[in-house]
Short mmCIF file of C-alpha atoms in Angstrom, two decimals:
data_model
loop_
_atom_site.label_atom_id
_atom_site.label_comp_id
_atom_site.label_asym_id
_atom_site.label_seq_id
_atom_site.Cartn_x
_atom_site.Cartn_y
_atom_site.Cartn_z
CA MET N 30 21.43 14.54 -28.95
CA THR N 31 18.77 16.74 -27.33
CA ALA N 32 19.48 17.52 -23.66
CA LEU N 33 16.57 17.42 -21.22
CA THR N 34 16.48 18.21 -17.51
CA LEU N 35 14.24 16.29 -15.12
CA THR N 36 13.82 17.95 -11.73
CA HIS N 37 11.88 17.30 -8.55
CA THR N 38 11.32 19.65 -5.62
CA ALA N 39 8.62 19.69 -2.98
CA THR N 40 7.51 23.12 -4.15
CA ALA N 41 7.29 22.50 -7.90
CA GLY N 42 6.87 18.72 -8.06
CA THR N 43 8.38 16.64 -10.87
CA LEU N 44 9.10 18.60 -14.07
CA LEU N 45 10.83 17.97 -17.38
CA ASP N 46 12.47 20.94 -19.11
CA GLY N 47 13.56 21.03 -22.73
CA ALA N 48 10.94 18.73 -24.23
CA GLU N 49 8.45 19.98 -26.80
CA ARG N 50 4.72 19.51 -26.39
CA SER N 51 4.59 17.31 -29.49
CA GLY N 52 7.20 15.22 -31.18
CA ARG N 53 9.25 12.21 -30.16
CA THR N 54 8.95 12.86 -26.42
CA SER N 55 5.18 13.25 -26.38
CA GLU N 56 4.26 9.57 -26.75
CA ILE N 57 6.85 8.46 -24.19
CA LEU N 58 5.78 11.02 -21.60
CA HIS N 59 2.06 10.45 -22.00
CA ALA N 60 2.56 6.69 -21.67
CA THR N 61 4.46 7.08 -18.40
CA GLY N 62 1.96 9.43 -16.76
CA TRP N 63 3.32 12.88 -17.58
CA ARG N 64 1.10 15.77 -18.68
CA TRP N 65 1.77 18.99 -20.58
CA SER N 66 1.20 22.32 -18.81
CA ALA N 67 0.36 25.24 -21.06
CA ARG N 68 0.92 27.58 -18.13
CA LEU N 69 4.37 26.23 -17.29
CA THR N 70 5.13 25.39 -20.96
CA ASN N 71 6.73 22.10 -19.95
CA TRP N 72 5.89 18.57 -18.86
CA TYR N 73 4.99 17.67 -15.28
CA VAL N 74 3.89 14.69 -13.19
CA PRO N 75 0.36 15.36 -11.88
CA ARG N 76 0.06 15.82 -8.13
CA SER N 77 3.75 15.41 -7.47
CA ARG N 78 4.02 18.56 -5.38
CA ASP N 79 4.54 18.11 -1.63
CA ARG N 80 5.24 14.42 -2.24
CA ALA N 81 8.33 12.24 -2.33
CA PRO N 82 9.59 11.74 -5.90
CA SER N 83 8.34 8.63 -7.68
CA ARG N 84 11.65 6.81 -8.23
CA HIS N 85 10.01 4.14 -10.40
CA LEU N 86 8.41 6.68 -12.72
CA ILE N 87 11.54 8.84 -12.94
CA ALA N 88 13.82 5.89 -13.67
CA ARG N 89 11.48 4.52 -16.33
CA THR N 90 11.10 7.95 -17.95
CA VAL N 91 14.86 8.46 -18.11
CA GLN N 92 15.38 4.97 -19.53
CA LEU N 93 12.82 5.44 -22.32
CA LEU N 94 14.03 8.93 -23.23
CA GLU N 95 17.66 7.81 -23.38
CA GLU N 96 16.71 4.82 -25.52
CA ALA N 97 15.01 7.32 -27.86
CA GLY N 98 18.25 9.27 -28.20
CA PHE N 99 17.90 12.00 -25.59
CA THR N 100 20.28 12.85 -22.78
CA VAL N 101 18.57 13.48 -19.45
CA ALA N 102 20.06 15.30 -16.47
CA VAL N 103 18.28 14.45 -13.23
CA GLU N 104 18.16 16.85 -10.28
CA ILE N 105 16.17 15.71 -7.23
CA ASP N 106 15.72 17.69 -4.04
CA GLU N 107 13.94 15.51 -1.50
CA ALA N 108 13.84 18.16 1.23
CA PRO N 109 10.14 18.45 2.16
CA HIS N 110 8.20 21.52 3.13
CA ALA N 111 7.82 21.91 6.87
CA ALA N 112 5.30 19.28 7.93
CA ASN N 113 3.20 21.81 9.78
CA ASP N 114 2.93 24.01 6.68
CA VAL N 115 1.72 21.09 4.56
CA ASP N 116 -0.75 19.98 7.23
CA ASP N 117 -2.04 23.53 7.66
CA ARG N 118 -2.62 23.93 3.91
CA ALA N 119 -4.40 20.56 3.73
CA ALA N 120 -6.62 21.46 6.68
CA ALA N 121 -7.47 24.87 5.22
CA THR N 122 -8.37 23.34 1.83
CA ALA N 123 -10.51 20.67 3.47
CA ALA N 124 -12.34 23.28 5.54
CA ALA N 125 -13.04 25.36 2.43
CA ASP N 126 -14.38 22.36 0.50
CA ALA N 127 -16.48 21.27 3.48
CA SER N 128 -18.36 24.56 3.36
CA ARG N 129 -19.21 24.47 -0.35
CA VAL N 130 -19.62 20.80 -1.37
CA GLU N 131 -22.80 18.86 -0.59
CA PRO N 132 -22.22 16.28 2.18
CA GLN N 133 -23.79 13.47 0.16
CA THR N 134 -21.53 14.29 -2.79
CA VAL N 135 -18.49 14.15 -0.53
CA ALA N 136 -19.59 10.87 1.05
CA HIS N 137 -20.18 9.30 -2.36
CA ARG N 138 -16.78 10.51 -3.54
CA VAL N 139 -15.08 8.89 -0.53
CA VAL N 140 -16.83 5.56 -1.20
CA MET N 141 -15.90 5.64 -4.90
CA LEU N 142 -12.26 6.48 -4.13
CA GLU N 143 -12.08 3.65 -1.59
CA THR N 144 -13.41 1.26 -4.24
CA GLN N 145 -10.88 2.55 -6.77
CA GLN N 146 -8.07 2.23 -4.23
CA ARG N 147 -8.93 -1.43 -3.57
CA LYS N 148 -9.19 -2.15 -7.31
CA ILE N 149 -5.78 -0.68 -8.12
CA SER N 150 -4.13 -2.34 -5.11
CA ARG N 151 -5.56 -5.68 -6.20
CA ALA N 152 -4.25 -5.20 -9.75
CA ILE N 153 -0.79 -4.41 -8.38
CA ALA N 154 -0.71 -7.46 -6.12
CA GLY N 155 -2.38 -9.90 -8.52
CA TYR N 156 -5.66 -11.66 -7.87
CA ARG N 157 -8.14 -14.38 -8.84
CA ASP N 158 -11.55 -13.27 -10.14
CA HIS N 159 -14.96 -14.82 -9.44
CA LEU N 160 -14.53 -17.16 -12.42
CA GLY N 161 -11.28 -18.51 -11.03
CA ARG N 162 -9.08 -16.76 -13.59
CA GLU N 163 -5.61 -15.83 -12.32
CA PHE N 164 -4.21 -12.34 -12.89
CA PRO N 165 -0.49 -12.07 -12.03
CA PRO N 166 1.03 -9.12 -10.17
CA ALA N 167 1.66 -6.05 -12.30
CA ALA N 168 5.15 -5.52 -13.68
CA GLY N 169 7.09 -3.13 -15.90
CA ASP N 170 5.27 -0.12 -17.33
CA GLN N 171 1.93 -1.39 -16.04
CA LEU N 172 3.28 -1.43 -12.48
CA ILE N 173 4.64 2.12 -12.85
CA ARG N 174 1.30 3.34 -14.18
CA LEU N 175 -0.71 1.62 -11.46
CA LYS N 176 1.52 2.93 -8.69
CA ASP N 177 1.15 6.42 -10.08
CA GLU N 178 -2.64 6.03 -10.25
CA LEU N 179 -2.70 4.68 -6.70
CA ALA N 180 -0.68 7.64 -5.44
CA HIS N 181 -3.21 10.03 -6.99
CA VAL N 182 -6.16 8.11 -5.55
CA ASP N 183 -4.53 7.98 -2.10
CA GLU N 184 -4.05 11.75 -2.20
CA ASP N 185 -7.64 12.41 -3.31
CA LEU N 186 -9.01 10.00 -0.72
CA ALA N 187 -7.02 11.64 2.07
CA HIS N 188 -8.38 15.04 1.06
CA TRP N 189 -12.03 14.05 0.80
CA THR N 190 -11.83 12.02 4.00
CA ARG N 191 -10.70 15.21 5.75
CA VAL N 192 -13.58 17.11 4.14
CA ARG N 193 -16.02 14.42 5.29
CA ALA N 194 -14.65 14.55 8.84
CA GLN N 195 -15.02 18.35 8.87
CA GLN N 196 -18.63 18.12 7.72
CA VAL N 197 -19.41 15.55 10.41
CA ALA N 198 -17.73 17.73 13.04
CA ASP N 199 -19.77 20.74 11.83
CA GLY N 200 -23.01 18.74 12.05
CA ALA N 201 -23.58 19.01 8.30
CA ALA N 202 -23.24 15.26 7.64
CA LEU N 203 -24.39 12.05 9.30
CA THR N 204 -22.39 8.88 9.87
CA LEU N 205 -24.98 6.12 10.07
CA SER N 206 -24.69 2.33 10.05
CA HIS N 207 -27.07 -0.58 10.49
CA ASP N 208 -26.66 -0.19 14.26
CA ASP N 209 -28.18 3.31 14.16
CA VAL N 210 -31.31 2.70 12.08
CA ALA N 211 -34.32 0.46 12.70
CA ARG N 212 -37.33 -0.61 10.67
CA GLY N 213 -40.00 2.08 10.87
CA ASP N 214 -37.53 4.96 11.30
CA LEU N 215 -37.71 7.87 8.90
CA VAL N 216 -34.73 8.78 6.73
CA GLU N 217 -34.19 11.76 4.47
CA TYR N 218 -32.97 11.03 0.96
CA ARG N 219 -32.72 13.59 -1.84
CA GLY N 220 -34.84 16.06 0.09
CA GLU N 221 -37.68 13.65 0.90
CA TRP N 222 -38.49 11.58 3.99
CA PHE N 223 -39.17 7.84 3.72
CA PRO N 224 -40.02 5.11 6.23
CA VAL N 225 -37.41 2.37 6.52
CA LEU N 226 -38.75 -0.97 5.28
CA ARG N 227 -35.61 -3.00 5.88
CA VAL N 228 -32.20 -2.45 7.42
CA ASN N 229 -29.30 -3.92 5.44
CA ALA N 230 -25.57 -4.13 6.09
CA LYS N 231 -24.66 -1.14 3.89
CA SER N 232 -28.02 0.41 3.10
CA VAL N 233 -31.69 0.70 3.99
CA SER N 234 -34.70 -0.16 1.85
CA VAL N 235 -37.43 2.48 1.47
CA PRO N 236 -40.59 2.70 -0.64
CA GLY N 237 -40.00 3.60 -4.27
CA GLY N 238 -40.69 7.18 -5.35
CA ALA N 239 -43.91 8.49 -6.90
CA GLY N 240 -46.05 5.95 -5.10
CA GLY N 241 -44.26 2.98 -6.58
CA SER N 242 -44.85 -0.45 -5.08
CA TRP N 243 -41.17 -1.41 -5.25
CA ALA N 244 -38.45 -0.83 -2.67
CA GLU N 245 -35.51 1.46 -3.29
CA THR N 246 -32.08 0.89 -1.74
CA VAL N 247 -30.38 3.89 -0.13
CA PRO N 248 -26.73 3.60 1.00
CA TYR N 249 -26.12 4.96 4.50
CA HIS N 250 -23.74 7.62 3.22
CA GLN N 251 -26.54 9.06 1.05
CA ILE N 252 -28.92 9.57 3.98
CA SER N 253 -29.08 13.26 4.92
CA GLY N 254 -31.48 12.99 7.89
CA HIS N 255 -32.70 10.41 10.41
CA ARG N 256 -35.68 10.32 12.77
CA PRO N 257 -36.17 7.32 15.06
CA LYS N 258 -39.58 5.66 15.02
CA GLN N 259 -41.99 7.25 17.44
CA VAL N 260 -43.15 4.72 20.03
#
């Protein structure tokens, strides 16, 4: 039987040594969330560095590989990096991104990640849709996959939330809500200024572009400038 070694450290993340890029292991590893690294020339779990090991994913991977005829040695070092080092690296990365990514792009990314986070969490817990159909809680391989996806989304959301906070602190981004804007105010959207026709819970309505007679909806996080109505 082929011997494989599955390791996890805070520095390197979760890795699998001894498995070929293609062959019998490929389908198993792809299905459980692993990816091949041409640079490392082995398999790895995306975004597993500086994180606690995913016990569910590791156990399921070992089970499937052993059922396929492999022997798997598991070596897990749960000792984390110093918390201050991790926090310092995260803050430095967020500051760098804050200086080079458009504030509206960052704000939109945060909103999309929050939506994705809620969707995955709902799928894990089970839910009833608007038609009354029941979807049971996730289990087995689906649960492992969803938890892995949720961990990635949580990590991305934490990062871009830090970037957003940095941009707000630097004065490069606005944080507006329906309490801050009134009908008749001017808002900047995509480089142009528009009068506010209506204030909604999550957006404002402005005249459509190019002289259109319709109203266009602009989410608050996409507003790049605000001028109160002159009395």
